[in-house]
mmCIF file of C-alpha atoms in Angstrom:
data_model
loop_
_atom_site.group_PDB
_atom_site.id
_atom_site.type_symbol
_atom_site.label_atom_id
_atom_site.label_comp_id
_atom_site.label_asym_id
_atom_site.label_seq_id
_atom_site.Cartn_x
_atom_site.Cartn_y
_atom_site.Cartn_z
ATOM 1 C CA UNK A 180 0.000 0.000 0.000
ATOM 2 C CA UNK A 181 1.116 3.364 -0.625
ATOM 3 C CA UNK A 182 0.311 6.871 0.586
ATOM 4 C CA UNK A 183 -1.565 8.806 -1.485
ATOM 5 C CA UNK A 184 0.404 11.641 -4.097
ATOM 6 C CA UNK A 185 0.153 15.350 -3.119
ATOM 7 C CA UNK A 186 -2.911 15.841 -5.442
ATOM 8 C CA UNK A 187 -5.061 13.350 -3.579
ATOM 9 C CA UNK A 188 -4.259 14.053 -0.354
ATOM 10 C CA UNK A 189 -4.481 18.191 -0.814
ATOM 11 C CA UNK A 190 -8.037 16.423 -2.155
ATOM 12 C CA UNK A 191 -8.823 14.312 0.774
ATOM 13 C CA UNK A 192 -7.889 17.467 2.987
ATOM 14 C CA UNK A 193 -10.087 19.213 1.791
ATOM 15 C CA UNK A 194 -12.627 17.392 3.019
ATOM 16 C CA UNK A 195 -11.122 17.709 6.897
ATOM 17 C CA UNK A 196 -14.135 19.744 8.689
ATOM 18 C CA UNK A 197 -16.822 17.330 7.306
ATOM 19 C CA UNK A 198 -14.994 14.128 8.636
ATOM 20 C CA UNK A 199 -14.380 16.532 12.378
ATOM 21 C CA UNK A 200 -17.840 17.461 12.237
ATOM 22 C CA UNK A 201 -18.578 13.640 11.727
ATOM 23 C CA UNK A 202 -16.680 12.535 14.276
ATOM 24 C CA UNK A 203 -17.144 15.157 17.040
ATOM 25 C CA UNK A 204 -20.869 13.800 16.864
ATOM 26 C CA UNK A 205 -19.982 10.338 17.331
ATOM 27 C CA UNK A 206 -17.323 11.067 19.862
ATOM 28 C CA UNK A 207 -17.934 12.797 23.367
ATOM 29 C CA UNK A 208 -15.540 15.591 22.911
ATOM 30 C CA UNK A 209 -13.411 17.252 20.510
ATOM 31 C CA UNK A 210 -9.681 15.445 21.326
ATOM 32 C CA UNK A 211 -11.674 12.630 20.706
ATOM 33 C CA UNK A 212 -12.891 14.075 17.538
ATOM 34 C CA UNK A 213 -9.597 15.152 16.213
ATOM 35 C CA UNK A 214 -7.846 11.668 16.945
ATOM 36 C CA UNK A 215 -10.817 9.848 15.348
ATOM 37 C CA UNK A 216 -10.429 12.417 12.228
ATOM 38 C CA UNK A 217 -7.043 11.437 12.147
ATOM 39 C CA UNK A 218 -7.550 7.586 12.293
ATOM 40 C CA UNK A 219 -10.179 8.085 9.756
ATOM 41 C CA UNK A 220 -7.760 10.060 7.213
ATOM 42 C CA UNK A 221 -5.016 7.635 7.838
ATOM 43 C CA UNK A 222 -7.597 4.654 6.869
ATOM 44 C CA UNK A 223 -8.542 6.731 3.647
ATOM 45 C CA UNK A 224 -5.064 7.255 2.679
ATOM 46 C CA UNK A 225 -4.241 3.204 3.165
ATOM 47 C CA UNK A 226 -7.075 2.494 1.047
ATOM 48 C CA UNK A 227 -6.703 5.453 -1.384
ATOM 49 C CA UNK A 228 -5.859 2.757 -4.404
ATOM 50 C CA UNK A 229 -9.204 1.281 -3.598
ATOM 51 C CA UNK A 230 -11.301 4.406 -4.470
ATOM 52 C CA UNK A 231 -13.424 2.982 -7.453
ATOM 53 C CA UNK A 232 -15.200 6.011 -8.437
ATOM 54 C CA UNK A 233 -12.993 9.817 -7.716
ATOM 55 C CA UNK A 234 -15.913 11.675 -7.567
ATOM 56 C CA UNK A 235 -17.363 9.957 -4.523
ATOM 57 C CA UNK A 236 -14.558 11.354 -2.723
ATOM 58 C CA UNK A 237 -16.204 12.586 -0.419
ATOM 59 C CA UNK A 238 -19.008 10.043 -0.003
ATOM 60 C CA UNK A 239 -16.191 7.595 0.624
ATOM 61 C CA UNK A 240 -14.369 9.371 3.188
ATOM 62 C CA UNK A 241 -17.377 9.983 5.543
ATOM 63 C CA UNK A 242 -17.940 6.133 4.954
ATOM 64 C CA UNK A 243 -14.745 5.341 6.405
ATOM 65 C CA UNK A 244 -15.223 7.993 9.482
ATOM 66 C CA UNK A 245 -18.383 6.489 10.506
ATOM 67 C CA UNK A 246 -16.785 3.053 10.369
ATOM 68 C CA UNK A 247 -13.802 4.578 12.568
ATOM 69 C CA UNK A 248 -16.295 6.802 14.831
ATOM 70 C CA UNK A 249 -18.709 3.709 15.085
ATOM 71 C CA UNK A 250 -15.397 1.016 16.521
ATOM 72 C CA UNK A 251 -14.265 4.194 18.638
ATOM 73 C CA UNK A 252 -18.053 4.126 20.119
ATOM 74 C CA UNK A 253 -17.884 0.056 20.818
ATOM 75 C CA UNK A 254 -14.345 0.204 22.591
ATOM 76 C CA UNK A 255 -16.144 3.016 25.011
ATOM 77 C CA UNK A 256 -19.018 1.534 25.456
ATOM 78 C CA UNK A 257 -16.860 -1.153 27.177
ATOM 79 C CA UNK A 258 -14.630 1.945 29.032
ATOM 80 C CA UNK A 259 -17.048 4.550 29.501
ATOM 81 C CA UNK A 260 -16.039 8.070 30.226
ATOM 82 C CA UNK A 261 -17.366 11.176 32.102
ATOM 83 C CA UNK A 262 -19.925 13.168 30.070
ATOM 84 C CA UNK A 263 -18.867 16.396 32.162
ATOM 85 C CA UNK A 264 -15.687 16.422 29.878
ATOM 86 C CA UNK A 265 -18.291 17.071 26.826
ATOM 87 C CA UNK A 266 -19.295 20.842 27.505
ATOM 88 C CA UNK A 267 -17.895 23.041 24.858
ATOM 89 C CA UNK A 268 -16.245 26.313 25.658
ATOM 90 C CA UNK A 269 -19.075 28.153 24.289
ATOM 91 C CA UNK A 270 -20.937 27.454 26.848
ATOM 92 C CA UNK A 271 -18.908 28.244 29.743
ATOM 93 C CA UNK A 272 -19.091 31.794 27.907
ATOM 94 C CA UNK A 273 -21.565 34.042 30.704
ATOM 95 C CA UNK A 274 -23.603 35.859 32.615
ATOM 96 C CA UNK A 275 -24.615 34.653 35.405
ATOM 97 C CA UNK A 276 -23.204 30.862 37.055
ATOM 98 C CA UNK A 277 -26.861 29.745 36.657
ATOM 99 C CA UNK A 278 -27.358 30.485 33.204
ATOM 100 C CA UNK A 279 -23.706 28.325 32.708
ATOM 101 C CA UNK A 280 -24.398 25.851 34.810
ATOM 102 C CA UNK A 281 -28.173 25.208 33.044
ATOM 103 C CA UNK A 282 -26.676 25.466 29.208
ATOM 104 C CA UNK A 283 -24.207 23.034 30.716
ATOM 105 C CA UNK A 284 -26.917 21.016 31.983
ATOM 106 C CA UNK A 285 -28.805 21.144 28.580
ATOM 107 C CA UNK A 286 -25.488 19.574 26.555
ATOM 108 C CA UNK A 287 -24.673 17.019 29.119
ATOM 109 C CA UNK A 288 -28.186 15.690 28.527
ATOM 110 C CA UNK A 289 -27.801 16.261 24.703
ATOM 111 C CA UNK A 290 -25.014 14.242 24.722
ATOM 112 C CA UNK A 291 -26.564 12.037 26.915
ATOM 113 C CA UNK A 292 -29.650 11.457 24.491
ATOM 114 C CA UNK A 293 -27.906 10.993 21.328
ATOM 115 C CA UNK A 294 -25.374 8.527 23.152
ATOM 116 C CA UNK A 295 -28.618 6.417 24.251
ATOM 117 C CA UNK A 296 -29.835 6.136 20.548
ATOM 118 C CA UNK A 297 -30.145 2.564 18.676
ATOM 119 C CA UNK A 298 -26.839 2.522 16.843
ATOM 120 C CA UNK A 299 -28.802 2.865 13.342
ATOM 121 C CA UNK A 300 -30.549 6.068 14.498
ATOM 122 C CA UNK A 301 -27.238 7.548 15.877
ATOM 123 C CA UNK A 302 -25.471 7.439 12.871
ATOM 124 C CA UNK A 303 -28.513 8.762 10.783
ATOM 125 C CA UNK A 304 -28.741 11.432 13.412
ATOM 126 C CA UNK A 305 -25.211 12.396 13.581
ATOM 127 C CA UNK A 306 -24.457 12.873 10.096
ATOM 128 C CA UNK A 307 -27.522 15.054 9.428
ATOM 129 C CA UNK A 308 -27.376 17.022 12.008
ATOM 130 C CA UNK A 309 -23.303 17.231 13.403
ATOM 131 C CA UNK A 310 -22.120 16.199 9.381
ATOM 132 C CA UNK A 311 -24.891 18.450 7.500
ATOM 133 C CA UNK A 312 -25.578 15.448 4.838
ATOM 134 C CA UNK A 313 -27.968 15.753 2.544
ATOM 135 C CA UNK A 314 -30.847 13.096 2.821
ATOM 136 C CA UNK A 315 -29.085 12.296 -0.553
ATOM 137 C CA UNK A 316 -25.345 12.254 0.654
ATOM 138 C CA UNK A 317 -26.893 10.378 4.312
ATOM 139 C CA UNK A 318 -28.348 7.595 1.696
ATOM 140 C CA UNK A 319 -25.279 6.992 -0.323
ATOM 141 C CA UNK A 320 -22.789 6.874 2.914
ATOM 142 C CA UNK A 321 -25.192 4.217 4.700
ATOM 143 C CA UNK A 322 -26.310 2.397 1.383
ATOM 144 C CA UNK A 323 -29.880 3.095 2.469
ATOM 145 C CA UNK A 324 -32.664 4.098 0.330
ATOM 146 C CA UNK A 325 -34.319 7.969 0.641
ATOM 147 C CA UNK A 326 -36.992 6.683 2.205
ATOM 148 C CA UNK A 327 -35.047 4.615 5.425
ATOM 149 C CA UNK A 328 -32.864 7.619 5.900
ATOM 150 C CA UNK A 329 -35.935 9.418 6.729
ATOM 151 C CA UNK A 330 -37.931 7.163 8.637
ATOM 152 C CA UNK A 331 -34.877 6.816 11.050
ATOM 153 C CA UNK A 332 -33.992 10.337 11.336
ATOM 154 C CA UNK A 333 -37.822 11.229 12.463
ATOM 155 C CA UNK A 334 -37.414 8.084 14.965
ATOM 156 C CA UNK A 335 -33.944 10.052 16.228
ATOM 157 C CA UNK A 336 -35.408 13.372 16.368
ATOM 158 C CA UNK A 337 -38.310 11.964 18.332
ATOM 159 C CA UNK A 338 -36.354 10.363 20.856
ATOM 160 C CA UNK A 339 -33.739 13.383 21.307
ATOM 161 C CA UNK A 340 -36.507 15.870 21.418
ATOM 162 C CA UNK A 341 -38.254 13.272 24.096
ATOM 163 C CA UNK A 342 -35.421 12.831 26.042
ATOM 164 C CA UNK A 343 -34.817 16.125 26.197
ATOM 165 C CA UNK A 344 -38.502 17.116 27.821
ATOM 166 C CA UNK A 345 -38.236 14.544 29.874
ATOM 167 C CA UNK A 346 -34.972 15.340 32.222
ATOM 168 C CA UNK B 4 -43.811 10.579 22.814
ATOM 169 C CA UNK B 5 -46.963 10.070 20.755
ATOM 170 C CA UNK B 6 -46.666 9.259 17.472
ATOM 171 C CA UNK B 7 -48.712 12.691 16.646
ATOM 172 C CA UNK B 8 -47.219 14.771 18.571
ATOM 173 C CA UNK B 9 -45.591 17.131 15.597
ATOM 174 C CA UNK B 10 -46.720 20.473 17.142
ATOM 175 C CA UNK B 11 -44.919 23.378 17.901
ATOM 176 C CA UNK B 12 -43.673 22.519 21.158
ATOM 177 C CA UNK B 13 -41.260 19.430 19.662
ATOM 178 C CA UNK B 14 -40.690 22.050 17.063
ATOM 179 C CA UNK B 15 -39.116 24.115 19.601
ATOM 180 C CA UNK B 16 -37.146 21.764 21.396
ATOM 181 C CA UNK B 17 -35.550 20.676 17.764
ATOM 182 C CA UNK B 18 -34.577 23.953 16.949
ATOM 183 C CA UNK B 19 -32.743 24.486 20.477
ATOM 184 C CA UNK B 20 -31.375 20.799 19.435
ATOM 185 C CA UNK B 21 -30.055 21.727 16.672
ATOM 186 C CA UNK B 22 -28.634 25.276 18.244
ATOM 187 C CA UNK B 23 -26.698 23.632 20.775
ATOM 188 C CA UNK B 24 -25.826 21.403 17.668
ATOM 189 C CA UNK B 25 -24.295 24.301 16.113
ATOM 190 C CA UNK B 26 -22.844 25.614 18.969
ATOM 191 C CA UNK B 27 -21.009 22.483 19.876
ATOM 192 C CA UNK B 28 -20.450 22.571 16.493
ATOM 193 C CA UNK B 29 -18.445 25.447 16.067
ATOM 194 C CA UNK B 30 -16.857 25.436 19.297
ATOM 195 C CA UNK B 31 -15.067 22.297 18.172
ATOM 196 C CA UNK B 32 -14.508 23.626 14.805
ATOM 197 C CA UNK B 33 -12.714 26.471 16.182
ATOM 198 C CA UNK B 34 -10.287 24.080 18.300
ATOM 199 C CA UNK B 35 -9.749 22.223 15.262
ATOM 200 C CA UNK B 36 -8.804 25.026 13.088
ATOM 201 C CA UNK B 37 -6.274 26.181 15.947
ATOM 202 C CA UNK B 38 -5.092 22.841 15.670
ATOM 203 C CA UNK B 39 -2.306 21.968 12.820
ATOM 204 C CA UNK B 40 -4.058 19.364 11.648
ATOM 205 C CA UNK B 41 -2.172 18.375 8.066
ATOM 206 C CA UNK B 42 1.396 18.493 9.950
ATOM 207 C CA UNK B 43 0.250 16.098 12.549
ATOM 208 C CA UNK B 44 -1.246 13.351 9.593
ATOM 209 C CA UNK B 45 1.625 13.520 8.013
ATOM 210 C CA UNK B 46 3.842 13.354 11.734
ATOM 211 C CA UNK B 47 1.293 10.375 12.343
ATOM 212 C CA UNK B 48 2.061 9.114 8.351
ATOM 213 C CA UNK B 49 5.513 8.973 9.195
ATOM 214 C CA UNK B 50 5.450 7.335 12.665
ATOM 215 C CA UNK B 51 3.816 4.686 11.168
ATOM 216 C CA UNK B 52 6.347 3.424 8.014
ATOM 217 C CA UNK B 53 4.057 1.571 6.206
ATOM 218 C CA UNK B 54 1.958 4.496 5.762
ATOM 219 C CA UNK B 55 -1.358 4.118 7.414
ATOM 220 C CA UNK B 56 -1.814 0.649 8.822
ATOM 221 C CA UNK B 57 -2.247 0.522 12.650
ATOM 222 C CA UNK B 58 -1.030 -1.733 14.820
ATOM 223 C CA UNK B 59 -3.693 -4.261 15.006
ATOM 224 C CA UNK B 60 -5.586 -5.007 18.193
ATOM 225 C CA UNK B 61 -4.214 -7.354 20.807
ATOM 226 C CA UNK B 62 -7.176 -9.255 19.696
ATOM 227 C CA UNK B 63 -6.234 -9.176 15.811
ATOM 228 C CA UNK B 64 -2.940 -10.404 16.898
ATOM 229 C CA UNK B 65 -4.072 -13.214 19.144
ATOM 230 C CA UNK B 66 -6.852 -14.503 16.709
ATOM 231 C CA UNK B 67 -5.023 -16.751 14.084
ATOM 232 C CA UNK B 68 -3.357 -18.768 17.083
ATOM 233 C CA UNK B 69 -6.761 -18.681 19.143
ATOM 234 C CA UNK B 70 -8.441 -20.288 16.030
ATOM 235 C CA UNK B 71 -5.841 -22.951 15.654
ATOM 236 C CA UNK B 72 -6.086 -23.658 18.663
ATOM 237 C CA UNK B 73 -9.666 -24.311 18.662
ATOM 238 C CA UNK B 74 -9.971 -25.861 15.135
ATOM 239 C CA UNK B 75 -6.856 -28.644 16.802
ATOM 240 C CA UNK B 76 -9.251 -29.336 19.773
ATOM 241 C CA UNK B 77 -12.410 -29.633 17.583
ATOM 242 C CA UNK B 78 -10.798 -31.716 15.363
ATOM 243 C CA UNK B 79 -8.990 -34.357 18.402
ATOM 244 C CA UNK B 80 -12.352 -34.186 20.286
ATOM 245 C CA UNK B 81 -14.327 -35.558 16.886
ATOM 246 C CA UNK B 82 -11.776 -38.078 16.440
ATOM 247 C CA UNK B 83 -11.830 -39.206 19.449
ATOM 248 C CA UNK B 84 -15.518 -39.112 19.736
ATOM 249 C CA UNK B 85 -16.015 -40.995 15.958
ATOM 250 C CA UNK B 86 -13.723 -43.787 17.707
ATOM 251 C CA UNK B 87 -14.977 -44.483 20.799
ATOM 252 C CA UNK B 88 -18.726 -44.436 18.862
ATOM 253 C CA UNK B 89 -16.754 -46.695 15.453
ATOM 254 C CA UNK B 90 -15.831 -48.630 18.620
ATOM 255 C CA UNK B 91 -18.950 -49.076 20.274
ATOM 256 C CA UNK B 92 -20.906 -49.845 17.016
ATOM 257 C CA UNK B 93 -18.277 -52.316 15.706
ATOM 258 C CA UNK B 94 -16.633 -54.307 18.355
ATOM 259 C CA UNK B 95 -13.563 -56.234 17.699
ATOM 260 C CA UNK B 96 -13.966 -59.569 15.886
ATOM 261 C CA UNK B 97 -14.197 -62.127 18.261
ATOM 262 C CA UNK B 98 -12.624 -65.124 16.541
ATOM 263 C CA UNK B 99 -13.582 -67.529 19.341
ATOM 264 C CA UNK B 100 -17.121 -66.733 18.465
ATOM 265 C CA UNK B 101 -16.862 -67.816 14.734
ATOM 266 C CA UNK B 102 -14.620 -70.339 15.779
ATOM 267 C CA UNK B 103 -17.964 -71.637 17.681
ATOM 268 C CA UNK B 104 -20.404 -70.792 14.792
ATOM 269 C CA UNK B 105 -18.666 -72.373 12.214
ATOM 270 C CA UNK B 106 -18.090 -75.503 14.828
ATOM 271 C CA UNK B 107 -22.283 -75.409 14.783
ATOM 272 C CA UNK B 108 -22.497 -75.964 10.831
ATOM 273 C CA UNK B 109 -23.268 -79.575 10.582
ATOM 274 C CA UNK B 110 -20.967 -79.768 7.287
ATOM 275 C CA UNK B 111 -18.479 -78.114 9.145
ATOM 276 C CA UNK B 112 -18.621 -80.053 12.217
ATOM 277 C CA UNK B 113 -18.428 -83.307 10.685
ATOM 278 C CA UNK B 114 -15.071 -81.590 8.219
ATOM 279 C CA UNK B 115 -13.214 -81.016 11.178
ATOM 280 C CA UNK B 116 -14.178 -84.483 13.254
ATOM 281 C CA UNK B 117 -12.278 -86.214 10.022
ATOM 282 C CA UNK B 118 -9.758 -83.711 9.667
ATOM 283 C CA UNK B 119 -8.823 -84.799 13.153
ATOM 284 C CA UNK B 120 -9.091 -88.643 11.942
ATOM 285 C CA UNK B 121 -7.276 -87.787 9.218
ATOM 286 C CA UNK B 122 -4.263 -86.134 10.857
ATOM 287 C CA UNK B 123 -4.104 -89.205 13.755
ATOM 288 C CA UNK B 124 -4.447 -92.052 11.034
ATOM 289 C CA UNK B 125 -1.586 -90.164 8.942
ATOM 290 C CA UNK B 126 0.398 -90.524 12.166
ATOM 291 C CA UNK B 127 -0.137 -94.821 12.193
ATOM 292 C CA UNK B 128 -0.488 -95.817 9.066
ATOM 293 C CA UNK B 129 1.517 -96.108 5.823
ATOM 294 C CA UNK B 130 1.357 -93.232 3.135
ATOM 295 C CA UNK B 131 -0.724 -95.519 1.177
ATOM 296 C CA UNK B 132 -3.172 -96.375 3.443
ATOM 297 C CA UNK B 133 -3.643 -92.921 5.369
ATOM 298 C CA UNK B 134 -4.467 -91.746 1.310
ATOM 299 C CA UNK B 135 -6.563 -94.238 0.670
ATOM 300 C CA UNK B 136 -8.546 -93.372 4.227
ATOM 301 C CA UNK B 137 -8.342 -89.486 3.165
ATOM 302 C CA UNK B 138 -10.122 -90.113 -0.026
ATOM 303 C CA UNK B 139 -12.645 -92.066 1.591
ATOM 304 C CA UNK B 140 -13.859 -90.147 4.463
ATOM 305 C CA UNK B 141 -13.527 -87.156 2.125
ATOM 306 C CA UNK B 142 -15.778 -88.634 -0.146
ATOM 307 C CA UNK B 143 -18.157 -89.331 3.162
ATOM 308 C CA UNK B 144 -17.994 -85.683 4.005
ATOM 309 C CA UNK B 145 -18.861 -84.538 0.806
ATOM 310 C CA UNK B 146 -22.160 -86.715 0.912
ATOM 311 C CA UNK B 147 -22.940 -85.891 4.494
ATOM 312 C CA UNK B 148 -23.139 -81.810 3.601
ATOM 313 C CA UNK B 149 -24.728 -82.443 0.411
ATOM 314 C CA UNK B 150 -27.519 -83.866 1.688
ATOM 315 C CA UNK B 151 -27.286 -81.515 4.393
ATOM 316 C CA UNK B 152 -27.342 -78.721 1.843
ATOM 317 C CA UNK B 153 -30.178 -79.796 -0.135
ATOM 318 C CA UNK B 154 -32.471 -80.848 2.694
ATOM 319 C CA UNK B 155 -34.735 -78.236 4.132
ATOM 320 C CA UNK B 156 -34.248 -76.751 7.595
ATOM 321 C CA UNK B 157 -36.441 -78.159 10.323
ATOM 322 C CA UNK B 158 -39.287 -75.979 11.146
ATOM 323 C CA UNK B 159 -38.610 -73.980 13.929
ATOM 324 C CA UNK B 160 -35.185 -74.056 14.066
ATOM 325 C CA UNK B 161 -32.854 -70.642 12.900
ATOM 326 C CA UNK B 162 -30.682 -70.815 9.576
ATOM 327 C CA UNK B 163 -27.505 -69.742 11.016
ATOM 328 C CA UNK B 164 -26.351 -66.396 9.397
ATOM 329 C CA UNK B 165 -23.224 -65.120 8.752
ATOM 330 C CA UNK B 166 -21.075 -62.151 8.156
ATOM 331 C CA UNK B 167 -19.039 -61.963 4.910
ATOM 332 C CA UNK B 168 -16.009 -62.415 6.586
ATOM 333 C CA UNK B 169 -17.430 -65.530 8.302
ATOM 334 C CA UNK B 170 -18.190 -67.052 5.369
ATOM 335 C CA UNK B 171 -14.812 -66.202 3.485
ATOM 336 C CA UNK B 172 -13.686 -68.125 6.080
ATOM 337 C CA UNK B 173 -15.347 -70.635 5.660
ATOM 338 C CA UNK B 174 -14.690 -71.021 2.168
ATOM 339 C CA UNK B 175 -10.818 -70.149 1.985
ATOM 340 C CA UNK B 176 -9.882 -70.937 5.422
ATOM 341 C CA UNK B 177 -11.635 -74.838 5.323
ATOM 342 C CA UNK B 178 -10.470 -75.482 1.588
ATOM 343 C CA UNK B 179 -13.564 -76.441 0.842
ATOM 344 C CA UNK B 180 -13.702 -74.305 -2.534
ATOM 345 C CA UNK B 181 -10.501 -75.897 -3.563
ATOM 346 C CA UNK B 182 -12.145 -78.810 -2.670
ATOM 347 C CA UNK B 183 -14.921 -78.552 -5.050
ATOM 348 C CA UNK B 184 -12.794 -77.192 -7.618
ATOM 349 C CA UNK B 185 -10.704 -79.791 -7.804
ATOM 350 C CA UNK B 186 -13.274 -82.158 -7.752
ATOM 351 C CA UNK B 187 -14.521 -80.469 -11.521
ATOM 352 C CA UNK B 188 -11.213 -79.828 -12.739
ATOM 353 C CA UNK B 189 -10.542 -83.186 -14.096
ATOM 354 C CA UNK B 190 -13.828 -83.765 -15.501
ATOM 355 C CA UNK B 191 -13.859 -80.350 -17.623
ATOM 356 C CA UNK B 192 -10.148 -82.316 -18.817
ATOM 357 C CA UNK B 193 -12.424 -85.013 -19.866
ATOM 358 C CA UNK B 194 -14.688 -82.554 -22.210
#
């Protein structure tokens, strides 16, 4: 196997924020996120003389972060972690302590919620709403038909938007 | 949640979703960008020579000697199990057993009582005479298990049955084939 020439990997770069995106809603935090972006562009570039059809490129690559984000998510469902550690900075921005420490309270269940999704729904979820797919791009990347994509997604949103009401 | 509950209130709470989406979002995006991201692939590249592969899981590693392992037992375990149940099914032949069956065929009985005969007379008599003896109570046995042959069994009573290798036996073993044989051979001369 070799590494890809400059021209394909200036190509695969370019694609960098879509695979973070990807994997920062599959992972719990954003080292996580960057270290699974990097194990999923490593991957790409070992299988770069595999790439059938160039202008999936893309396609492709989020295909292979999934696969990377979705083994990250077995190995720590074995080794869980703290969700405190998920908070971005964002919201630590403030005001007042209560209004930080309830937008805290609202990601940690967030998190929590899309972290307690059926596998299938997760990933649907994730790269609609953390990856910005198109219901287009979301049925290539899972092999799914139009119509599946969309059935799960409403079954996600459902259950976030429950789970959220609930706490 | 009900299936119909699409109002505006799980509106709502999917548009603050998806806000704290974005927010998360761009937080991350902005530690990422701060980030040198291309110089530590390639760093990461060149840590690992062969360009991309990582070092498989202790798991990966352990798996080809785990399955031998565990195809060798499977395959001892069925061999031993097919023997003990080959064993089981077909004992050992017991040659004391068709020693005793054959010893229960009337013909057979009666070929070994002047075998005996035949070997003690050889031991007293002249050559000529122990022949002439042979011949005879050949000739006796002969008649005695062809009429056994031909007549009927008595009602009641089991036919004796054997396995092939009783009967080869019986045939090779007794001489009796070569007996018969040579009892045609000089009559097809003859012809």
């Amino acid at each position: 196997m070799t590494a890809p020439d400059d021209g394909r990997f200036r190509e695969l770069i370019d694609y960098k924020e879509d695979v973070f995106r990807v994997c920062l809603g599959f992972s719990r935090n954003v080292a996580d996120a960057e270290d699974l972006c990097q194990d999923a562009f490593l991957k790409a570039f070992a299988r770069a003389g595999d790439l059938r059809q160039p202008g999936s490129l893309r396609i492709w690559l989020l295909r292979i972060a999934r696969t990377t984000c979705l083994d990250h998510s077995r190995r720590m469902r074995r080794n869980p972690i703290d969700l405190a550690d998920v908070v971005p900075d964002t919201a630590a921005d403030p005001r007042t302590p209560e209004i930080v420490s309830e937008v805290n309270e609202s990601f940690r269940r967030l998190k929590e919620a899309v972290q307690s999704l059926p596998r299938k729904q997760r990933e649907v979820f994730v790269l609609r709403e953390y990856g910005g797919l198109s219901y287009e791009d979301l049925a290539r990347v899972l092999k799914l038909r139009p119509g599946t994509v969309m059935s799960r997604l409403n079954r996600a949103r459902r259950a976030i938007t429950a789970a959220m009401k609930e706490e | 949640m009900n299936e119909n509950d699409t109002g505006k209130p799980l509106l709502d709470m999917l548009e603050k979703v998806r806000l704290m989406i974005q927010l998360e979002t761009e937080d991350g995006l902005r530690r990422f960008r701060a980030g040198n991201f291309e110089s530590r692939l390639q760093a990461a590249g060149r840590i690992r020579p062969e360009g991309t592969k990582f070092a498989p899981s202790l798991f990966r590693r352990a798996w080809i000697p785990i399955f031998g392992l565990a195809v060798g037992a499977i395959v001892i375990i069925s061999a031993v199990l097919w023997v003990s149940r080959a064993k089981s099914q077909f004992p050992a032949a017991n040659l004391g057993t068709i020693d005793a069956a054959l010893n229960n065929l009337p013909g057979f009985r009666t070929l070994s009582l002047s075998d005996q005969m035949e070997t003690s007379a050889n031991e007293d008599l002249s050559p000529s005479t122990a022949a002439n003896m042979s011949r005879a109570l050949t000739s006796a046995t002969r008649s005695a298990a062809a009429w056994q042959e031909t007549s009927a069994p008595p009602a009641g009573k089991l036919v004796p049955r054997y396995s092939l290798e009783q009967k080869m036996k019986i045939l090779f073993g007794d001489k009796t084939l070569e007996q018969a044989l040579s009892l045609f051979k000089d009559k097809f001369k003859e012809v």
